[in-house]
Amino acid sequence: MKAESQKTANSGQGIGPLILLGPPGGGKGTQAKRVVDRYGVPQVSTGDLLRDHVARRTELGGKAKAFMERGELVPDELLYGMVSERLEQSDAARGFILDGFPRTVAQAEWLDGWLADHSQVGRPLVINVEVGYNELIKRLTGRRSCPTCGRIYNVATNPPRVAEVCDVDGSRLVTRKDDREEVIAERLREYERQTLPLLDYYGGQGRLHEVDGSQPASEVAAAVQERIEHGDRV
Ligand code: AMP
């Protein structure tokens, strides 16, 4: 079946909440966009939502900016209102992909409470996209994104057709401020300290599905799709 007809075939089907875990730069955002295209449910990226608040100079953006520029996690309490407001929008009723949230055990506990209060969205599926340290550094330093459509490229592994220009809309690609090497190191430390314990949290609940994120993006996507269509939701 061609991609377009598959999208049509699947677009009426809700997939419920999907939680994508994995280190920064491990490909969660790229995979989330593929799930969006295939199933027509929104990607909810707390990083994107926060960057939007910073760009719009909201009160939340003002509080979050310094943490983000240092590569540190934004305090949990700042996120919950922003996340619940987004998840309650009508486009998320058939499901959504959480990309970059939860990132701490406290956030995961908060999310469990939110999902229990909104049981109509269904049981969550948790997928960990695992990638080794050296591969991550390579991917993060080569990452570029389109400021207009959000598409993500990598100068080494997934370059645009014309260097530094978006294939879709011709915008000049940008490197995120926090993709500089010293900030990357801090983001990876934060991941190990705060986010790795989530694997035990979800593993202990029997909810964790593992996918090898070091494979080419299309193979990772096939593995993610297999879990979405056949994985257990506990
Ligand atoms: P990301 O685009 O997911 O890598 O997020 C970029 C930055 O936004 C992170 O380095 C954090 O400073 C902040 N951020 C995004 N999501 C979260 C979260 N769930 N908890 C705390 N901080 C977050």
PDB file of C-alpha atoms and ligand atoms in Angstrom:
ATOM      1  CA  MET A   1       0.000   0.000   0.000  1.00  0.00           C
ATOM      2  CA  LYS A   2       1.286   3.482  -0.776  1.00  0.00           C
ATOM      3  CA  ALA A   3       1.996   5.923   2.059  1.00  0.00           C
ATOM      4  CA  GLU A   4      -0.903   8.200   1.075  1.00  0.00           C
ATOM      5  CA  SER A   5      -3.526   5.457   0.993  1.00  0.00           C
ATOM      6  CA  GLN A   6      -2.171   4.054   4.265  1.00  0.00           C
ATOM      7  CA  LYS A   7      -2.601   7.446   5.860  1.00  0.00           C
ATOM      8  CA  THR A   8      -6.203   7.553   4.672  1.00  0.00           C
ATOM      9  CA  ALA A   9      -6.766   3.996   5.903  1.00  0.00           C
ATOM     10  CA  ASN A  10      -5.435   4.789   9.361  1.00  0.00           C
ATOM     11  CA  SER A  11      -6.540   8.360   9.818  1.00  0.00           C
ATOM     12  CA  GLY A  12      -9.906   7.501  11.390  1.00  0.00           C
ATOM     13  CA  GLN A  13      -8.349   5.180  13.928  1.00  0.00           C
ATOM     14  CA  GLY A  14      -7.469   6.620  17.337  1.00  0.00           C
ATOM     15  CA  ILE A  15      -4.150   5.484  18.744  1.00  0.00           C
ATOM     16  CA  GLY A  16      -4.625   6.795  22.292  1.00  0.00           C
ATOM     17  CA  PRO A  17      -1.771   8.382  24.232  1.00  0.00           C
ATOM     18  CA  LEU A  18       1.701   7.471  23.035  1.00  0.00           C
ATOM     19  CA  ILE A  19       4.679   8.398  25.227  1.00  0.00           C
ATOM     20  CA  LEU A  20       8.016   8.487  23.397  1.00  0.00           C
ATOM     21  CA  LEU A  21      11.000   8.221  25.730  1.00  0.00           C
ATOM     22  CA  GLY A  22      14.679   8.361  24.890  1.00  0.00           C
ATOM     23  CA  PRO A  23      17.673  10.691  25.110  1.00  0.00           C
ATOM     24  CA  PRO A  24      17.723  14.155  23.536  1.00  0.00           C
ATOM     25  CA  GLY A  25      18.773  13.811  19.906  1.00  0.00           C
ATOM     26  CA  GLY A  26      17.772  10.150  19.819  1.00  0.00           C
ATOM     27  CA  GLY A  27      15.185  10.719  17.105  1.00  0.00           C
ATOM     28  CA  LYS A  28      11.974  11.085  19.163  1.00  0.00           C
ATOM     29  CA  GLY A  29      10.965  14.240  17.294  1.00  0.00           C
ATOM     30  CA  THR A  30      11.567  12.677  13.875  1.00  0.00           C
ATOM     31  CA  GLN A  31       9.608   9.569  14.819  1.00  0.00           C
ATOM     32  CA  ALA A  32       6.806  11.614  16.350  1.00  0.00           C
ATOM     33  CA  LYS A  33       6.387  13.512  13.068  1.00  0.00           C
ATOM     34  CA  ARG A  34       6.073  10.217  11.193  1.00  0.00           C
ATOM     35  CA  VAL A  35       3.338   9.065  13.574  1.00  0.00           C
ATOM     36  CA  VAL A  36       1.557  12.409  13.054  1.00  0.00           C
ATOM     37  CA  ASP A  37       1.657  11.904   9.270  1.00  0.00           C
ATOM     38  CA  ARG A  38       0.451   8.340   9.478  1.00  0.00           C
ATOM     39  CA  TYR A  39      -2.263   8.490  12.125  1.00  0.00           C
ATOM     40  CA  GLY A  40      -3.304  12.148  12.118  1.00  0.00           C
ATOM     41  CA  VAL A  41      -2.928  12.656  15.883  1.00  0.00           C
ATOM     42  CA  PRO A  42      -0.972  15.674  17.184  1.00  0.00           C
ATOM     43  CA  GLN A  43       2.596  15.668  18.449  1.00  0.00           C
ATOM     44  CA  VAL A  44       2.811  17.375  21.814  1.00  0.00           C
ATOM     45  CA  SER A  45       6.420  18.393  22.325  1.00  0.00           C
ATOM     46  CA  THR A  46       7.033  20.279  25.566  1.00  0.00           C
ATOM     47  CA  GLY A  47      10.307  21.581  24.069  1.00  0.00           C
ATOM     48  CA  ASP A  48       8.397  23.106  21.108  1.00  0.00           C
ATOM     49  CA  LEU A  49       5.662  24.487  23.378  1.00  0.00           C
ATOM     50  CA  LEU A  50       8.268  26.077  25.656  1.00  0.00           C
ATOM     51  CA  ARG A  51      10.242  27.525  22.728  1.00  0.00           C
ATOM     52  CA  ASP A  52       6.985  29.053  21.487  1.00  0.00           C
ATOM     53  CA  HIS A  53       6.389  30.656  24.920  1.00  0.00           C
ATOM     54  CA  VAL A  54       9.934  32.031  24.890  1.00  0.00           C
ATOM     55  CA  ALA A  55       9.446  33.446  21.371  1.00  0.00           C
ATOM     56  CA  ARG A  56       6.124  35.049  22.370  1.00  0.00           C
ATOM     57  CA  ARG A  57       7.717  36.407  25.571  1.00  0.00           C
ATOM     58  CA  THR A  58       4.952  35.064  27.804  1.00  0.00           C
ATOM     59  CA  GLU A  59       5.351  34.953  31.576  1.00  0.00           C
ATOM     60  CA  LEU A  60       6.023  31.202  31.379  1.00  0.00           C
ATOM     61  CA  GLY A  61       8.552  31.771  28.572  1.00  0.00           C
ATOM     62  CA  GLY A  62      10.351  34.338  30.729  1.00  0.00           C
ATOM     63  CA  LYS A  63      10.647  31.841  33.597  1.00  0.00           C
ATOM     64  CA  ALA A  64      11.694  28.896  31.383  1.00  0.00           C
ATOM     65  CA  LYS A  65      14.255  30.640  29.148  1.00  0.00           C
ATOM     66  CA  ALA A  66      17.316  30.601  31.413  1.00  0.00           C
ATOM     67  CA  PHE A  67      16.855  26.911  32.310  1.00  0.00           C
ATOM     68  CA  MET A  68      16.566  25.995  28.641  1.00  0.00           C
ATOM     69  CA  GLU A  69      19.626  27.978  27.612  1.00  0.00           C
ATOM     70  CA  ARG A  70      21.705  26.175  30.251  1.00  0.00           C
ATOM     71  CA  GLY A  71      20.401  22.770  29.102  1.00  0.00           C
ATOM     72  CA  GLU A  72      18.662  22.212  32.453  1.00  0.00           C
ATOM     73  CA  LEU A  73      15.136  20.942  32.929  1.00  0.00           C
ATOM     74  CA  VAL A  74      12.442  23.541  33.488  1.00  0.00           C
ATOM     75  CA  PRO A  75      10.864  23.049  36.970  1.00  0.00           C
ATOM     76  CA  ASP A  76       7.999  20.528  36.888  1.00  0.00           C
ATOM     77  CA  GLU A  77       5.330  22.911  38.239  1.00  0.00           C
ATOM     78  CA  LEU A  78       5.810  25.293  35.320  1.00  0.00           C
ATOM     79  CA  LEU A  79       4.829  22.599  32.829  1.00  0.00           C
ATOM     80  CA  TYR A  80       1.603  21.069  34.070  1.00  0.00           C
ATOM     81  CA  GLY A  81      -0.782  23.882  33.115  1.00  0.00           C
ATOM     82  CA  MET A  82       0.796  24.152  29.666  1.00  0.00           C
ATOM     83  CA  VAL A  83       0.605  20.383  29.064  1.00  0.00           C
ATOM     84  CA  SER A  84      -2.968  19.869  30.292  1.00  0.00           C
ATOM     85  CA  GLU A  85      -4.194  22.861  28.274  1.00  0.00           C
ATOM     86  CA  ARG A  86      -2.651  21.325  25.133  1.00  0.00           C
ATOM     87  CA  LEU A  87      -3.919  17.785  25.782  1.00  0.00           C
ATOM     88  CA  GLU A  88      -7.463  19.043  26.332  1.00  0.00           C
ATOM     89  CA  GLN A  89      -7.694  20.567  22.848  1.00  0.00           C
ATOM     90  CA  SER A  90     -10.109  18.732  20.571  1.00  0.00           C
ATOM     91  CA  ASP A  91      -7.470  17.479  18.115  1.00  0.00           C
ATOM     92  CA  ALA A  92      -5.992  15.331  20.918  1.00  0.00           C
ATOM     93  CA  ALA A  93      -9.236  13.462  21.638  1.00  0.00           C
ATOM     94  CA  ARG A  94      -8.281  10.413  19.486  1.00  0.00           C
ATOM     95  CA  GLY A  95      -4.770  10.309  20.886  1.00  0.00           C
ATOM     96  CA  PHE A  96      -1.507  12.235  20.921  1.00  0.00           C
ATOM     97  CA  ILE A  97       2.217  11.662  20.936  1.00  0.00           C
ATOM     98  CA  LEU A  98       4.092  13.040  23.903  1.00  0.00           C
ATOM     99  CA  ASP A  99       7.611  13.935  22.834  1.00  0.00           C
ATOM    100  CA  GLY A 100       9.887  15.182  25.618  1.00  0.00           C
ATOM    101  CA  PHE A 101       7.317  14.733  28.392  1.00  0.00           C
ATOM    102  CA  PRO A 102       7.411  13.219  30.983  1.00  0.00           C
ATOM    103  CA  ARG A 103      11.087  13.766  31.802  1.00  0.00           C
ATOM    104  CA  THR A 104      11.023  13.176  35.557  1.00  0.00           C
ATOM    105  CA  VAL A 105       9.283  10.619  37.762  1.00  0.00           C
ATOM    106  CA  ALA A 106       7.221  13.463  39.275  1.00  0.00           C
ATOM    107  CA  GLN A 107       6.007  14.397  35.778  1.00  0.00           C
ATOM    108  CA  ALA A 108       5.159  10.743  35.046  1.00  0.00           C
ATOM    109  CA  GLU A 109       3.114  10.535  38.252  1.00  0.00           C
ATOM    110  CA  TRP A 110       1.321  13.756  37.337  1.00  0.00           C
ATOM    111  CA  LEU A 111       0.601  12.352  33.864  1.00  0.00           C
ATOM    112  CA  ASP A 112      -0.785   9.109  35.310  1.00  0.00           C
ATOM    113  CA  GLY A 113      -3.196  11.240  37.348  1.00  0.00           C
ATOM    114  CA  TRP A 114      -4.175  13.278  34.291  1.00  0.00           C
ATOM    115  CA  LEU A 115      -4.780  10.125  32.238  1.00  0.00           C
ATOM    116  CA  ALA A 116      -6.868   8.597  35.041  1.00  0.00           C
ATOM    117  CA  ASP A 117      -9.025  11.748  35.040  1.00  0.00           C
ATOM    118  CA  HIS A 118      -9.350  11.624  31.238  1.00  0.00           C
ATOM    119  CA  SER A 119      -9.876   7.894  30.786  1.00  0.00           C
ATOM    120  CA  GLN A 120     -11.751   8.463  27.499  1.00  0.00           C
ATOM    121  CA  VAL A 121      -8.417   9.041  25.714  1.00  0.00           C
ATOM    122  CA  GLY A 122      -7.414   5.446  26.489  1.00  0.00           C
ATOM    123  CA  ARG A 123      -4.465   3.622  28.010  1.00  0.00           C
ATOM    124  CA  PRO A 124      -0.953   4.924  27.318  1.00  0.00           C
ATOM    125  CA  LEU A 125       1.636   3.127  25.250  1.00  0.00           C
ATOM    126  CA  VAL A 126       5.238   3.843  26.284  1.00  0.00           C
ATOM    127  CA  ILE A 127       8.057   3.385  23.773  1.00  0.00           C
ATOM    128  CA  ASN A 128      11.727   3.953  24.591  1.00  0.00           C
ATOM    129  CA  VAL A 129      13.847   4.853  21.553  1.00  0.00           C
ATOM    130  CA  GLU A 130      17.343   3.910  22.714  1.00  0.00           C
ATOM    131  CA  VAL A 131      20.563   5.327  21.163  1.00  0.00           C
ATOM    132  CA  GLY A 132      24.210   5.089  22.379  1.00  0.00           C
ATOM    133  CA  TYR A 133      26.197   8.125  23.631  1.00  0.00           C
ATOM    134  CA  ASN A 134      28.629   8.610  20.691  1.00  0.00           C
ATOM    135  CA  GLU A 135      25.859   8.360  18.138  1.00  0.00           C
ATOM    136  CA  LEU A 136      23.860  10.953  20.111  1.00  0.00           C
ATOM    137  CA  ILE A 137      26.703  13.481  20.093  1.00  0.00           C
ATOM    138  CA  LYS A 138      27.072  13.031  16.331  1.00  0.00           C
ATOM    139  CA  ARG A 139      23.359  13.529  15.762  1.00  0.00           C
ATOM    140  CA  LEU A 140      22.960  16.500  18.101  1.00  0.00           C
ATOM    141  CA  THR A 141      25.878  18.501  16.716  1.00  0.00           C
ATOM    142  CA  GLY A 142      24.649  17.913  13.119  1.00  0.00           C
ATOM    143  CA  ARG A 143      21.011  18.725  13.825  1.00  0.00           C
ATOM    144  CA  ARG A 144      19.298  21.538  11.918  1.00  0.00           C
ATOM    145  CA  SER A 145      15.642  22.472  11.949  1.00  0.00           C
ATOM    146  CA  CYS A 146      13.331  24.548   9.817  1.00  0.00           C
ATOM    147  CA  PRO A 147      12.068  27.623  11.718  1.00  0.00           C
ATOM    148  CA  THR A 148       8.927  27.666   9.526  1.00  0.00           C
ATOM    149  CA  CYS A 149       7.615  24.074   9.388  1.00  0.00           C
ATOM    150  CA  GLY A 150       9.642  22.433  12.181  1.00  0.00           C
ATOM    151  CA  ARG A 151      11.073  19.675   9.959  1.00  0.00           C
ATOM    152  CA  ILE A 152      14.303  18.239  11.361  1.00  0.00           C
ATOM    153  CA  TYR A 153      17.427  17.466   9.313  1.00  0.00           C
ATOM    154  CA  ASN A 154      20.925  16.260  10.079  1.00  0.00           C
ATOM    155  CA  VAL A 155      23.949  17.362   8.058  1.00  0.00           C
ATOM    156  CA  ALA A 156      25.474  13.869   8.394  1.00  0.00           C
ATOM    157  CA  THR A 157      22.569  11.421   8.423  1.00  0.00           C
ATOM    158  CA  ASN A 158      19.591  13.225   6.863  1.00  0.00           C
ATOM    159  CA  PRO A 159      20.738  16.306   4.902  1.00  0.00           C
ATOM    160  CA  PRO A 160      18.340  18.579   2.991  1.00  0.00           C
ATOM    161  CA  ARG A 161      18.564  18.489  -0.840  1.00  0.00           C
ATOM    162  CA  VAL A 162      20.206  21.950  -0.850  1.00  0.00           C
ATOM    163  CA  ALA A 163      22.646  22.581   2.025  1.00  0.00           C
ATOM    164  CA  GLU A 164      21.078  24.540   4.926  1.00  0.00           C
ATOM    165  CA  VAL A 165      17.727  25.049   3.113  1.00  0.00           C
ATOM    166  CA  CYS A 166      14.400  23.356   3.971  1.00  0.00           C
ATOM    167  CA  ASP A 167      13.169  20.937   1.255  1.00  0.00           C
ATOM    168  CA  VAL A 168       9.554  21.798   2.019  1.00  0.00           C
ATOM    169  CA  ASP A 169       9.388  25.585   2.162  1.00  0.00           C
ATOM    170  CA  GLY A 170      12.854  26.893   1.249  1.00  0.00           C
ATOM    171  CA  SER A 171      13.496  28.514   4.660  1.00  0.00           C
ATOM    172  CA  ARG A 172      17.099  28.782   5.842  1.00  0.00           C
ATOM    173  CA  LEU A 173      17.709  26.046   8.442  1.00  0.00           C
ATOM    174  CA  VAL A 174      18.763  26.925  11.994  1.00  0.00           C
ATOM    175  CA  THR A 175      20.790  25.250  14.742  1.00  0.00           C
ATOM    176  CA  ARG A 176      19.040  25.354  18.081  1.00  0.00           C
ATOM    177  CA  LYS A 177      20.882  27.382  20.727  1.00  0.00           C
ATOM    178  CA  ASP A 178      20.954  24.379  23.034  1.00  0.00           C
ATOM    179  CA  ASP A 179      22.545  22.136  20.367  1.00  0.00           C
ATOM    180  CA  ARG A 180      25.967  23.716  21.099  1.00  0.00           C
ATOM    181  CA  GLU A 181      28.417  21.164  22.462  1.00  0.00           C
ATOM    182  CA  GLU A 182      28.725  22.416  26.059  1.00  0.00           C
ATOM    183  CA  VAL A 183      24.940  22.668  26.402  1.00  0.00           C
ATOM    184  CA  ILE A 184      24.506  19.224  24.855  1.00  0.00           C
ATOM    185  CA  ALA A 185      26.728  17.711  27.547  1.00  0.00           C
ATOM    186  CA  GLU A 186      24.515  19.256  30.241  1.00  0.00           C
ATOM    187  CA  ARG A 187      21.332  18.046  28.537  1.00  0.00           C
ATOM    188  CA  LEU A 188      22.700  14.503  28.457  1.00  0.00           C
ATOM    189  CA  ARG A 189      23.649  14.729  32.160  1.00  0.00           C
ATOM    190  CA  GLU A 190      20.117  15.911  32.953  1.00  0.00           C
ATOM    191  CA  TYR A 191      18.757  13.008  30.947  1.00  0.00           C
ATOM    192  CA  GLU A 192      20.815  10.476  32.902  1.00  0.00           C
ATOM    193  CA  ARG A 193      20.005  12.043  36.269  1.00  0.00           C
ATOM    194  CA  GLN A 194      16.334  12.815  35.844  1.00  0.00           C
ATOM    195  CA  THR A 195      14.873  10.914  32.908  1.00  0.00           C
ATOM    196  CA  LEU A 196      16.575   7.492  32.959  1.00  0.00           C
ATOM    197  CA  PRO A 197      14.713   6.586  36.196  1.00  0.00           C
ATOM    198  CA  LEU A 198      11.521   6.702  34.106  1.00  0.00           C
ATOM    199  CA  LEU A 199      12.571   3.469  32.422  1.00  0.00           C
ATOM    200  CA  ASP A 200      12.324   1.738  35.807  1.00  0.00           C
ATOM    201  CA  TYR A 201       9.076   3.556  36.558  1.00  0.00           C
ATOM    202  CA  TYR A 202       7.343   2.389  33.374  1.00  0.00           C
ATOM    203  CA  GLY A 203       9.233  -0.924  33.281  1.00  0.00           C
ATOM    204  CA  GLY A 204       7.971  -1.682  36.796  1.00  0.00           C
ATOM    205  CA  GLN A 205       4.413  -1.075  35.600  1.00  0.00           C
ATOM    206  CA  GLY A 206       5.020  -3.515  32.707  1.00  0.00           C
ATOM    207  CA  ARG A 207       4.348  -0.728  30.202  1.00  0.00           C
ATOM    208  CA  LEU A 208       7.731  -0.218  28.560  1.00  0.00           C
ATOM    209  CA  HIS A 209       8.383  -1.143  24.921  1.00  0.00           C
ATOM    210  CA  GLU A 210      11.962  -0.886  23.650  1.00  0.00           C
ATOM    211  CA  VAL A 211      12.942   0.143  20.122  1.00  0.00           C
ATOM    212  CA  ASP A 212      16.544   0.281  18.839  1.00  0.00           C
ATOM    213  CA  GLY A 213      16.935   3.933  17.799  1.00  0.00           C
ATOM    214  CA  SER A 214      20.382   3.464  16.230  1.00  0.00           C
ATOM    215  CA  GLN A 215      18.819   1.868  13.122  1.00  0.00           C
ATOM    216  CA  PRO A 216      17.962   4.009  10.058  1.00  0.00           C
ATOM    217  CA  ALA A 217      14.930   6.243  10.701  1.00  0.00           C
ATOM    218  CA  SER A 218      12.640   4.187   8.440  1.00  0.00           C
ATOM    219  CA  GLU A 219      13.399   0.979  10.387  1.00  0.00           C
ATOM    220  CA  VAL A 220      12.838   2.738  13.700  1.00  0.00           C
ATOM    221  CA  ALA A 221       9.514   3.983  12.285  1.00  0.00           C
ATOM    222  CA  ALA A 222       8.489   0.443  11.296  1.00  0.00           C
ATOM    223  CA  ALA A 223       9.298  -0.815  14.811  1.00  0.00           C
ATOM    224  CA  VAL A 224       7.343   2.064  16.405  1.00  0.00           C
ATOM    225  CA  GLN A 225       4.375   1.343  14.136  1.00  0.00           C
ATOM    226  CA  GLU A 226       4.468  -2.337  15.064  1.00  0.00           C
ATOM    227  CA  ARG A 227       4.283  -1.419  18.786  1.00  0.00           C
ATOM    228  CA  ILE A 228       1.432   1.049  18.149  1.00  0.00           C
ATOM    229  CA  GLU A 229      -0.613  -1.560  16.329  1.00  0.00           C
ATOM    230  CA  HIS A 230       0.252  -4.621  18.406  1.00  0.00           C
ATOM    231  CA  GLY A 231       1.852  -3.436  21.663  1.00  0.00           C
ATOM    232  CA  ASP A 232       0.217  -4.041  25.043  1.00  0.00           C
ATOM    233  CA  ARG A 233      -1.348  -1.042  26.742  1.00  0.00           C
ATOM    234  CA  VAL A 234      -1.253  -1.559  30.464  1.00  0.00           C
TER     235      VAL A 234
HETATM  236  P1  AMP B   1      13.612  19.358  23.846  1.00  0.00           P
HETATM  237  O1  AMP B   1      13.252  20.100  22.609  1.00  0.00           O
HETATM  238  O2  AMP B   1      12.597  18.303  24.188  1.00  0.00           O
HETATM  239  O3  AMP B   1      15.019  18.814  23.831  1.00  0.00           O
HETATM  240  O4  AMP B   1      13.540  20.413  25.060  1.00  0.00           O
HETATM  241  C1  AMP B   1      14.356  21.565  25.071  1.00  0.00           C
HETATM  242  C2  AMP B   1      14.468  22.090  26.505  1.00  0.00           C
HETATM  243  O5  AMP B   1      13.166  22.441  27.000  1.00  0.00           O
HETATM  244  C3  AMP B   1      15.014  21.096  27.506  1.00  0.00           C
HETATM  245  O6  AMP B   1      16.438  21.061  27.513  1.00  0.00           O
HETATM  246  C4  AMP B   1      14.439  21.650  28.816  1.00  0.00           C
HETATM  247  O7  AMP B   1      15.139  22.807  29.235  1.00  0.00           O
HETATM  248  C5  AMP B   1      13.049  22.087  28.379  1.00  0.00           C
HETATM  249  N1  AMP B   1      12.059  20.988  28.505  1.00  0.00           N
HETATM  250  C6  AMP B   1      11.376  20.372  27.491  1.00  0.00           C
HETATM  251  N2  AMP B   1      10.559  19.418  27.977  1.00  0.00           N
HETATM  252  C7  AMP B   1      10.733  19.420  29.324  1.00  0.00           C
HETATM  253  C8  AMP B   1      10.187  18.654  30.385  1.00  0.00           C
HETATM  254  N3  AMP B   1       9.298  17.667  30.168  1.00  0.00           N
HETATM  255  N4  AMP B   1      10.597  18.935  31.653  1.00  0.00           N
HETATM  256  C9  AMP B   1      11.467  19.933  31.906  1.00  0.00           C
HETATM  257  N5  AMP B   1      12.045  20.675  30.946  1.00  0.00           N
HETATM  258  C10 AMP B   1      11.683  20.433  29.665  1.00  0.00           C
END
